[in-house]
Tab-separated table of C-alpha atoms (C1' of nucleotides) in Angstrom:
chain	number	residue	atom	x	y	z
A	18	UNK	CA	53.781	77.515	105.310
A	19	UNK	CA	55.840	80.137	107.676
A	20	UNK	CA	57.526	77.782	108.290
A	21	UNK	CA	60.128	79.623	105.850
A	22	UNK	CA	59.872	83.543	106.996
A	23	UNK	CA	63.211	84.415	105.658
A	24	UNK	CA	63.535	86.663	102.873
A	25	UNK	CA	66.626	88.157	100.633
A	26	UNK	CA	66.162	90.356	98.176
A	27	UNK	CA	68.974	91.549	95.778
A	28	UNK	CA	68.449	94.344	93.101
A	29	UNK	CA	69.476	92.683	89.439
A	30	UNK	CA	72.385	94.884	88.677
A	31	UNK	CA	71.192	97.282	90.707
A	32	UNK	CA	74.116	100.380	89.701
A	33	UNK	CA	73.244	99.835	85.319
A	34	UNK	CA	69.342	99.571	86.597
A	35	UNK	CA	70.364	102.590	88.185
A	36	UNK	CA	72.512	104.740	85.154
A	37	UNK	CA	68.905	103.427	82.747
A	38	UNK	CA	66.052	105.334	85.314
A	39	UNK	CA	68.384	107.950	83.959
A	40	UNK	CA	68.813	107.271	80.575
A	41	UNK	CA	65.582	104.756	79.200
A	42	UNK	CA	67.931	104.553	76.106
A	43	UNK	CA	70.070	102.593	77.777
A	44	UNK	CA	67.688	100.089	78.067
A	45	UNK	CA	68.579	96.477	76.104
A	46	UNK	CA	72.135	97.303	75.231
A	47	UNK	CA	74.852	96.271	76.408
A	48	UNK	CA	76.204	98.148	79.471
A	49	UNK	CA	78.198	98.076	82.235
A	50	UNK	CA	79.091	100.067	85.077
A	51	UNK	CA	83.170	100.242	86.337
A	52	UNK	CA	86.165	102.049	85.900
A	53	UNK	CA	86.577	103.195	82.089
A	54	UNK	CA	89.972	103.435	82.611
A	55	UNK	CA	92.997	101.373	81.697
A	56	UNK	CA	93.213	99.943	85.463
A	57	UNK	CA	89.927	99.441	85.898
A	58	UNK	CA	87.327	96.725	87.070
A	59	UNK	CA	83.950	96.072	86.218
A	60	UNK	CA	81.054	95.933	88.795
A	61	UNK	CA	78.036	95.672	87.232
A	62	UNK	CA	76.967	94.932	83.815
A	63	UNK	CA	73.601	94.189	81.817
A	64	UNK	CA	72.316	90.809	81.395
A	65	UNK	CA	72.728	92.081	78.460
A	66	UNK	CA	76.765	91.950	78.814
A	67	UNK	CA	76.889	88.731	80.334
A	68	UNK	CA	76.225	86.570	77.544
A	69	UNK	CA	79.735	87.870	75.854
A	70	UNK	CA	81.050	86.541	78.934
A	71	UNK	CA	81.316	90.089	80.906
A	72	UNK	CA	81.758	89.735	84.622
A	73	UNK	CA	81.417	92.214	88.548
A	74	UNK	CA	85.150	92.123	88.725
A	75	UNK	CA	86.668	92.407	86.011
A	76	UNK	CA	89.463	94.182	84.065
A	77	UNK	CA	87.542	96.557	81.803
A	78	UNK	CA	89.942	95.898	79.220
A	79	UNK	CA	89.383	92.493	78.681
A	80	UNK	CA	85.381	92.907	79.141
A	81	UNK	CA	85.563	95.774	75.633
A	82	UNK	CA	87.432	92.808	73.773
A	83	UNK	CA	85.120	89.830	74.558
A	84	UNK	CA	82.264	92.537	73.826
A	85	UNK	CA	83.188	95.043	72.215
A	86	UNK	CA	80.520	96.829	71.504
A	87	UNK	CA	80.076	97.472	75.794
A	88	UNK	CA	79.096	100.843	77.178
A	89	UNK	CA	80.723	101.422	79.782
A	90	UNK	CA	79.672	103.501	82.594
A	91	UNK	CA	82.186	105.868	85.321
A	92	UNK	CA	79.857	104.415	88.466
A	93	UNK	CA	77.801	107.607	90.543
A	94	UNK	CA	78.280	106.100	94.142
A	95	UNK	CA	75.666	109.816	95.386
A	96	UNK	CA	73.086	108.227	93.027
A	97	UNK	CA	72.814	104.853	93.853
A	98	UNK	CA	73.747	105.894	97.569
A	99	UNK	CA	70.211	108.469	97.051
A	100	UNK	CA	67.898	105.073	94.634
A	101	UNK	CA	69.558	103.038	97.083
A	102	UNK	CA	67.373	104.827	100.572
A	103	UNK	CA	64.625	104.696	98.321
A	104	UNK	CA	65.108	100.461	98.149
A	105	UNK	CA	65.611	100.455	101.293
A	106	UNK	CA	62.276	102.444	102.814
A	107	UNK	CA	60.520	99.969	100.820
A	108	UNK	CA	61.659	97.458	102.141
A	109	UNK	CA	61.366	98.230	105.777
A	110	UNK	CA	57.312	99.549	104.454
A	111	UNK	CA	56.825	95.486	105.264
A	112	UNK	CA	58.491	94.674	108.222
A	113	UNK	CA	61.266	97.372	110.485
A	114	UNK	CA	62.959	93.922	110.837
A	115	UNK	CA	65.361	94.778	107.776
A	116	UNK	CA	68.962	94.035	107.208
A	117	UNK	CA	70.797	95.035	105.085
A	118	UNK	CA	73.756	93.881	103.556
A	119	UNK	CA	75.175	96.465	101.234
A	120	UNK	CA	73.381	99.480	98.653
A	121	UNK	CA	71.190	96.996	96.502
A	122	UNK	CA	70.595	93.790	99.050
A	123	UNK	CA	69.430	93.130	102.226
A	124	UNK	CA	67.478	90.801	104.207
A	125	UNK	CA	63.922	91.058	105.626
A	126	UNK	CA	62.348	88.593	108.560
A	127	UNK	CA	58.673	88.934	107.774
A	128	UNK	CA	57.502	86.191	109.970
A	129	UNK	CA	55.310	88.885	111.677
A	130	UNK	CA	52.972	89.427	108.664
A	131	UNK	CA	50.758	86.205	109.084
A	132	UNK	CA	47.642	88.150	109.876
A	133	UNK	CA	48.008	90.319	106.301
A	134	UNK	CA	50.106	87.961	103.852
A	135	UNK	CA	49.233	83.700	102.722
A	136	UNK	CA	52.740	83.171	102.718
A	137	UNK	CA	55.510	84.721	103.033
A	138	UNK	CA	56.600	84.091	98.837
A	139	UNK	CA	52.714	85.975	98.670
A	140	UNK	CA	55.545	89.179	100.656
A	141	UNK	CA	58.477	88.321	98.396
A	142	UNK	CA	56.005	88.797	94.829
A	143	UNK	CA	54.341	91.945	96.347
A	144	UNK	CA	58.092	93.743	97.034
A	145	UNK	CA	59.180	92.898	94.078
A	146	UNK	CA	55.854	94.493	91.969
A	147	UNK	CA	55.897	97.433	94.512
A	148	UNK	CA	60.013	98.010	93.229
A	149	UNK	CA	59.343	97.773	90.333
A	150	UNK	CA	55.952	100.062	90.139
A	151	UNK	CA	57.175	102.452	92.427
A	152	UNK	CA	61.310	102.891	91.669
A	153	UNK	CA	60.690	100.596	88.297
A	154	UNK	CA	63.258	98.471	89.425
A	155	UNK	CA	63.800	94.507	89.086
A	156	UNK	CA	64.325	92.967	91.937
A	157	UNK	CA	65.143	88.947	92.460
A	158	UNK	CA	63.945	87.053	95.883
A	159	UNK	CA	65.014	84.112	98.346
A	160	UNK	CA	61.854	82.269	100.814
A	161	UNK	CA	63.321	79.932	103.156
A	162	UNK	CA	64.127	78.744	106.541
A	163	UNK	CA	67.094	80.401	107.883
A	164	UNK	CA	69.455	83.419	105.856
A	165	UNK	CA	71.990	82.342	103.973
A	166	UNK	CA	69.304	79.832	102.383
A	167	UNK	CA	67.480	82.949	101.266
A	168	UNK	CA	70.238	83.955	100.330
A	169	UNK	CA	70.767	81.224	97.426
A	170	UNK	CA	67.425	81.184	96.624
A	171	UNK	CA	68.227	84.751	95.686
A	172	UNK	CA	70.705	83.731	93.620
A	173	UNK	CA	69.020	80.965	92.154
A	174	UNK	CA	65.587	82.569	91.322
A	175	UNK	CA	68.222	85.481	88.736
A	176	UNK	CA	67.341	87.437	87.013
A	177	UNK	CA	63.706	89.235	88.440
A	178	UNK	CA	62.576	85.777	90.717
A	179	UNK	CA	62.091	84.337	93.714
A	180	UNK	CA	62.769	81.319	94.500
A	181	UNK	CA	61.181	79.644	97.276
A	182	UNK	CA	63.240	76.613	99.605
A	183	UNK	CA	60.625	74.103	100.787
A	184	UNK	CA	61.619	73.074	104.128
A	185	UNK	CA	62.417	69.722	103.864
A	186	UNK	CA	63.231	70.166	100.249
A	187	UNK	CA	66.312	72.236	101.786
A	188	UNK	CA	69.019	70.270	102.237
A	189	UNK	CA	68.405	68.464	98.778
A	190	UNK	CA	69.137	72.176	96.840
A	191	UNK	CA	71.556	72.619	100.008
A	192	UNK	CA	73.901	69.210	99.107
A	193	UNK	CA	73.678	69.661	95.147
A	194	UNK	CA	75.622	72.741	95.090
A	195	UNK	CA	79.559	73.805	94.469
A	196	UNK	CA	80.593	73.806	98.444
A	197	UNK	CA	82.589	77.217	96.747
A	198	UNK	CA	78.886	78.844	96.733
A	199	UNK	CA	78.883	78.562	100.537
A	200	UNK	CA	78.780	82.155	102.367
A	201	UNK	CA	82.311	82.346	103.292
A	202	UNK	CA	84.090	80.393	100.917
A	203	UNK	CA	86.382	81.782	98.792
A	204	UNK	CA	90.488	81.002	96.578
A	205	UNK	CA	91.784	79.844	100.101
A	206	UNK	CA	89.473	77.999	101.970
A	207	UNK	CA	87.969	75.974	99.259
A	208	UNK	CA	91.428	74.826	97.571
A	209	UNK	CA	92.202	73.629	101.827
A	210	UNK	CA	88.606	71.870	100.485
A	211	UNK	CA	89.374	70.736	97.843
A	212	UNK	CA	92.310	68.712	99.651
A	213	UNK	CA	89.988	66.578	101.167
A	214	UNK	CA	88.265	65.547	97.790
A	215	UNK	CA	85.184	68.112	98.281
A	216	UNK	CA	83.664	69.823	95.349
A	217	UNK	CA	79.879	70.110	96.384
A	218	UNK	CA	78.331	71.285	99.757
A	219	UNK	CA	77.065	67.614	100.397
A	220	UNK	CA	80.629	65.889	100.169
A	221	UNK	CA	80.917	69.953	103.442
A	222	UNK	CA	78.565	67.251	104.613
A	223	UNK	CA	79.340	64.291	104.819
A	224	UNK	CA	82.946	65.377	106.370
A	225	UNK	CA	83.067	65.219	110.029
A	226	UNK	CA	83.543	68.163	111.634
A	227	UNK	CA	87.207	67.480	113.284
A	228	UNK	CA	88.277	67.035	109.816
A	229	UNK	CA	87.119	70.431	108.295
A	230	UNK	CA	88.178	71.770	112.082
A	231	UNK	CA	91.435	70.168	111.058
A	232	UNK	CA	91.466	71.899	107.468
A	233	UNK	CA	90.748	75.144	107.534
A	234	UNK	CA	90.363	75.693	111.711
A	235	UNK	CA	88.167	75.953	114.383
A	236	UNK	CA	85.709	78.994	113.917
A	237	UNK	CA	85.181	78.809	109.246
A	238	UNK	CA	85.599	74.526	110.310
A	239	UNK	CA	82.275	74.756	112.720
A	240	UNK	CA	80.273	77.151	110.770
A	241	UNK	CA	80.904	75.066	107.285
A	242	UNK	CA	79.759	72.201	109.279
A	243	UNK	CA	77.068	74.307	110.259
A	244	UNK	CA	75.666	74.847	106.846
A	245	UNK	CA	75.959	72.269	104.657
A	246	UNK	CA	72.699	70.930	107.925
A	247	UNK	CA	70.969	73.949	106.546
A	248	UNK	CA	71.501	75.803	109.997
A	249	UNK	CA	72.714	78.696	110.497
A	250	UNK	CA	71.388	80.043	113.533
A	251	UNK	CA	71.934	84.240	112.611
A	252	UNK	CA	68.517	85.884	113.426
A	253	UNK	CA	67.528	89.187	110.888
A	254	UNK	CA	69.833	92.203	112.950
A	255	UNK	CA	67.878	95.532	111.919
A	256	UNK	CA	70.616	99.136	111.255
A	257	UNK	CA	74.407	97.500	111.790
A	258	UNK	CA	75.920	100.599	112.418
A	259	UNK	CA	78.103	101.090	110.425
A	260	UNK	CA	81.811	100.244	111.674
A	261	UNK	CA	84.459	102.111	109.496
A	262	UNK	CA	84.630	104.550	106.517
A	263	UNK	CA	87.780	104.551	103.968
A	264	UNK	CA	88.461	106.575	101.174
A	265	UNK	CA	91.097	104.824	98.128
A	266	UNK	CA	92.547	105.113	94.645
A	267	UNK	CA	93.885	102.916	92.041
A	268	UNK	CA	96.635	104.871	90.271
A	269	UNK	CA	96.407	104.941	86.331
A	270	UNK	CA	100.522	104.989	86.480
A	271	UNK	CA	101.903	104.395	90.120
A	272	UNK	CA	103.711	106.836	92.367
A	273	UNK	CA	107.058	107.874	92.835
A	274	UNK	CA	108.150	110.257	95.179
A	275	UNK	CA	107.505	110.839	98.494
A	276	UNK	CA	106.271	114.249	97.775
A	277	UNK	CA	103.324	113.189	95.248
A	278	UNK	CA	102.762	110.623	97.957
A	279	UNK	CA	101.889	113.048	100.042
A	280	UNK	CA	99.743	115.530	98.437
A	281	UNK	CA	97.887	112.507	97.268
A	282	UNK	CA	97.050	111.959	100.794
A	283	UNK	CA	96.474	114.943	101.315
A	284	UNK	CA	93.762	114.953	98.641
A	285	UNK	CA	92.363	111.646	100.403
A	286	UNK	CA	92.289	113.300	103.418
A	287	UNK	CA	89.689	115.919	101.988
A	288	UNK	CA	87.441	113.208	101.030
A	289	UNK	CA	87.586	111.522	104.042
A	290	UNK	CA	86.498	114.343	106.513
A	291	UNK	CA	83.721	114.919	104.006
A	292	UNK	CA	82.599	111.433	104.094
A	293	UNK	CA	82.651	111.982	107.772
A	294	UNK	CA	80.498	115.202	108.801
A	295	UNK	CA	78.380	114.272	106.006
A	296	UNK	CA	77.750	110.987	107.922
A	297	UNK	CA	77.610	112.992	111.670
A	298	UNK	CA	81.247	110.921	112.110
A	299	UNK	CA	84.531	110.836	114.181
A	300	UNK	CA	87.240	108.766	114.033
A	301	UNK	CA	89.419	107.417	116.323
A	302	UNK	CA	91.800	105.835	114.337
A	303	UNK	CA	93.050	106.559	111.439
A	304	UNK	CA	93.987	103.470	109.267
A	305	UNK	CA	96.594	104.422	105.686
A	306	UNK	CA	96.718	101.326	103.003
A	307	UNK	CA	99.356	100.921	100.400
A	308	UNK	CA	99.658	99.178	97.538
A	309	UNK	CA	102.955	98.460	95.520
A	310	UNK	CA	102.534	97.596	91.792
A	311	UNK	CA	103.454	93.947	92.930
A	312	UNK	CA	100.308	93.942	94.588
A	313	UNK	CA	100.978	93.243	97.810
A	314	UNK	CA	99.632	95.476	100.407
A	315	UNK	CA	100.614	96.644	104.389
A	316	UNK	CA	98.827	99.431	106.863
A	317	UNK	CA	99.847	101.862	109.480
A	318	UNK	CA	97.647	102.936	111.673
A	319	UNK	CA	97.638	104.572	114.413
A	320	UNK	CA	94.599	105.106	117.487
A	321	UNK	CA	94.022	108.439	118.560
A	322	UNK	CA	93.273	110.256	122.311
A	323	UNK	CA	90.505	111.620	120.180
A	324	UNK	CA	88.045	111.719	117.375
A	325	UNK	CA	88.499	114.142	114.997
A	326	UNK	CA	86.637	113.617	111.677
A	327	UNK	CA	89.041	117.259	109.875
A	328	UNK	CA	90.983	116.826	106.587
A	329	UNK	CA	93.865	118.676	108.952
A	330	UNK	CA	94.005	116.224	111.656
A	331	UNK	CA	93.472	113.374	109.497
A	332	UNK	CA	96.505	114.636	107.294
A	333	UNK	CA	98.749	114.918	109.847
A	334	UNK	CA	98.218	111.454	111.305
A	335	UNK	CA	98.505	110.057	107.171
A	336	UNK	CA	102.060	111.394	106.937
A	337	UNK	CA	102.716	111.009	111.190
A	338	UNK	CA	101.453	106.743	109.050
A	339	UNK	CA	103.661	107.641	105.558
A	340	UNK	CA	107.243	107.915	107.273
A	341	UNK	CA	106.420	104.046	108.939
A	342	UNK	CA	106.082	102.641	104.899
A	343	UNK	CA	108.970	102.194	102.064
A	344	UNK	CA	106.294	105.275	100.482
A	345	UNK	CA	108.683	107.780	98.317
A	346	UNK	CA	111.365	104.608	97.726
A	347	UNK	CA	109.419	102.523	96.467
A	348	UNK	CA	106.236	102.913	93.380
A	349	UNK	CA	103.053	102.899	94.699
A	350	UNK	CA	99.799	101.688	92.986
A	351	UNK	CA	97.066	102.975	95.386
A	352	UNK	CA	96.765	104.906	98.111
A	353	UNK	CA	93.800	104.083	100.837
A	354	UNK	CA	93.341	106.184	104.083
A	355	UNK	CA	90.099	105.001	106.635
A	356	UNK	CA	89.108	105.923	109.551
A	357	UNK	CA	88.053	103.323	112.230
A	358	UNK	CA	86.807	103.404	116.032
A	359	UNK	CA	83.909	105.326	114.945
A	360	UNK	CA	82.026	107.961	116.979
A	361	UNK	CA	78.912	110.204	116.724
A	362	UNK	CA	80.110	113.106	115.894
A	363	UNK	CA	77.731	115.005	118.194
A	364	UNK	CA	80.285	114.108	121.002
A	365	UNK	CA	81.748	117.228	122.653
A	366	UNK	CA	85.521	116.678	121.841
A	367	UNK	CA	87.876	119.842	122.946
A	368	UNK	CA	89.457	122.337	121.806
A	369	UNK	CA	92.989	122.592	122.362
A	370	UNK	CA	93.334	126.560	121.181
A	371	UNK	CA	92.797	129.282	119.419
A	372	UNK	CA	92.978	128.876	116.189
A	373	UNK	CA	91.512	125.487	115.624
A	374	UNK	CA	88.459	126.686	116.165
A	375	UNK	CA	88.003	129.342	113.454
A	376	UNK	CA	90.278	126.059	110.716
A	377	UNK	CA	87.113	123.900	112.300
A	378	UNK	CA	84.685	126.739	110.433
A	379	UNK	CA	86.464	126.412	108.046
A	380	UNK	CA	86.459	123.157	106.975
A	381	UNK	CA	82.622	122.760	107.819
A	382	UNK	CA	81.939	125.538	105.624
A	383	UNK	CA	84.511	123.751	102.617
A	384	UNK	CA	82.743	119.862	103.464
A	385	UNK	CA	79.460	122.217	102.627
A	386	UNK	CA	80.094	123.560	99.156
A	387	UNK	CA	81.627	119.416	98.692
A	388	UNK	CA	78.045	118.266	99.861
A	389	UNK	CA	76.258	120.314	97.436
A	390	UNK	CA	79.937	120.430	94.129
A	391	UNK	CA	80.782	117.568	94.806
A	392	UNK	CA	84.135	116.026	95.956
A	393	UNK	CA	86.836	117.780	93.990
A	394	UNK	CA	85.105	121.357	93.308
A	395	UNK	CA	87.205	123.099	96.688
A	396	UNK	CA	90.253	122.559	97.530
A	397	UNK	CA	93.887	124.056	98.337
A	398	UNK	CA	95.236	125.351	95.909
A	399	UNK	CA	98.634	122.845	96.486
A	400	UNK	CA	95.755	120.403	94.192
A	401	UNK	CA	94.810	122.914	91.369
A	402	UNK	CA	96.950	121.485	87.990
A	403	UNK	CA	98.839	124.284	85.602
A	404	UNK	CA	95.406	124.697	83.665
A	405	UNK	CA	93.972	124.584	86.236
A	406	UNK	CA	95.459	127.397	88.132
A	407	UNK	CA	94.548	131.422	87.949
A	408	UNK	CA	96.543	132.948	85.959
A	409	UNK	CA	99.252	130.633	85.620
A	410	UNK	CA	99.239	130.681	81.857
A	411	UNK	CA	99.939	134.332	82.413
A	412	UNK	CA	103.692	132.812	84.428
A	413	UNK	CA	107.128	133.155	82.073
B	10	DT	C1'	93.727	89.757	81.652
B	11	DC	C1'	95.356	91.294	84.592
B	12	DT	C1'	93.286	92.452	88.601
B	13	DG	C1'	88.193	98.618	91.429
B	14	DG	C1'	86.635	100.091	95.852
B	15	DG	C1'	83.932	99.966	100.005
B	16	DG	C1'	83.098	97.644	102.840
B	17	DT	C1'	83.566	93.278	107.463
B	18	DC	C1'	85.409	89.031	110.345
B	19	DC	C1'	89.172	86.973	112.219
B	20	DT	C1'	93.331	85.772	114.090
B	21	DA	C1'	97.636	86.180	116.351
B	22	DG	C1'	101.269	88.853	119.034
B	23	DG	C1'	102.329	92.615	122.012
B	24	DA	C1'	101.402	96.315	125.932
B	25	DC	C1'	99.238	97.129	130.037
B	26	DC	C1'	96.778	96.039	134.280
B	27	DC	C1'	94.613	93.398	137.758
C	23	DT	C1'	112.550	87.645	143.986
C	24	DC	C1'	110.043	84.927	140.869
C	25	DT	C1'	105.852	84.519	139.160
C	26	DG	C1'	100.281	82.629	137.939
C	27	DG	C1'	95.805	84.320	134.940
C	28	DG	C1'	92.610	87.089	132.739
C	29	DG	C1'	90.976	90.869	129.752
C	30	DT	C1'	91.411	94.973	126.904
C	31	DC	C1'	93.275	97.732	123.830
C	32	DC	C1'	96.184	98.366	119.662
C	33	DT	C1'	98.383	97.074	115.544
C	34	DA	C1'	99.201	94.447	110.711
C	35	DG	C1'	97.643	91.065	107.892
C	36	DG	C1'	94.102	88.290	106.029
C	37	DA	C1'	89.973	85.933	104.194
C	38	DC	C1'	85.689	86.495	102.498
C	39	DC	C1'	81.473	89.991	100.164
C	40	DC	C1'	79.200	93.279	97.126
DNA sequence: TCTGGGGTCCTAGGACCC
DNA sequence: TCTGGGGTCCTAGGACCC
């Protein structure tokens, strides 16, 4: 009974269900959470909306055409994070062996619960019941011998269900699935596999490892060879530390001109600074990301001598990086700014000159106000538009 | 139809050190 | 004078996931 001790718990259309908690009139309706603008994309769709063909990652304009009644709600990530913390508290009340994959899904290794439950399936049902009764949220659970099978099982269980894949049935379950359902197979790998005539996972299993390695490279090839046999040595690792923090924005209209880009970077630097400070982190590597209208991406990064979390320091680094790119001459569709090589903020850092200390105090105060009232509550005068600028209406 | 925002991991080349 | 191999760090790009 305990040969399948891995649970994958996946919340059903999580963002939409959180919006329904806060506004029950949305229940039963065709609802989606996503960017409402001309370049917006659906992040989460209710099952009612999915019946019309609405899908996540779809352009909002496409979704509206398929489902004219669709209610599109702009994302509120802070709120989803709050509810996610409660969801993970429920997980950890069952076992400390919880490995989060995102805000709304996690692996649980429940092999330690033999004394308390009859089977892993009973644990899975208990988790689902707790999420439903305590938080009012539906979830689906996959129960299997290893992680990737549990994840595939929860996918099959959706919505609001549980699927148990027994060890003796797992190869039959696995081999019937399309090759694209394997974890790590995206468009590029799928195209390479198609050239080999592979359609199902069973076809992957019948390929010699050398053939797979020749087609998709050694790392992915060996990985696929293992997965197709139901082999997955990865254990559930609790609490993986965050490795990078970033903010980015796709603009409704492309940015044109260095000055416009620099103003946008200042706003990014402030948001990033707030995110880092709230997380108690400092970044030693700063990365600038630019997407041009033809969707080509360029990144430039720089590693500093000491880790930073202040908006001015991040802004200065971003300006330096922007010099290495063709912004200003070329229109810019998206700008992103990120921090990597993260360190805990309690690591002592050397302060260079007197007024830096004062500036740090100012930035701390700003970060605090932002935490209370949102990222856009406080900023330099440069970011104010004419209408908001005090006294601007009095100007001649 | 027209393609978001937030992440992780891998690769490959070059710098630098031993 | 010409040469080795290994290890680590940094940078840029790309595949992939939710």
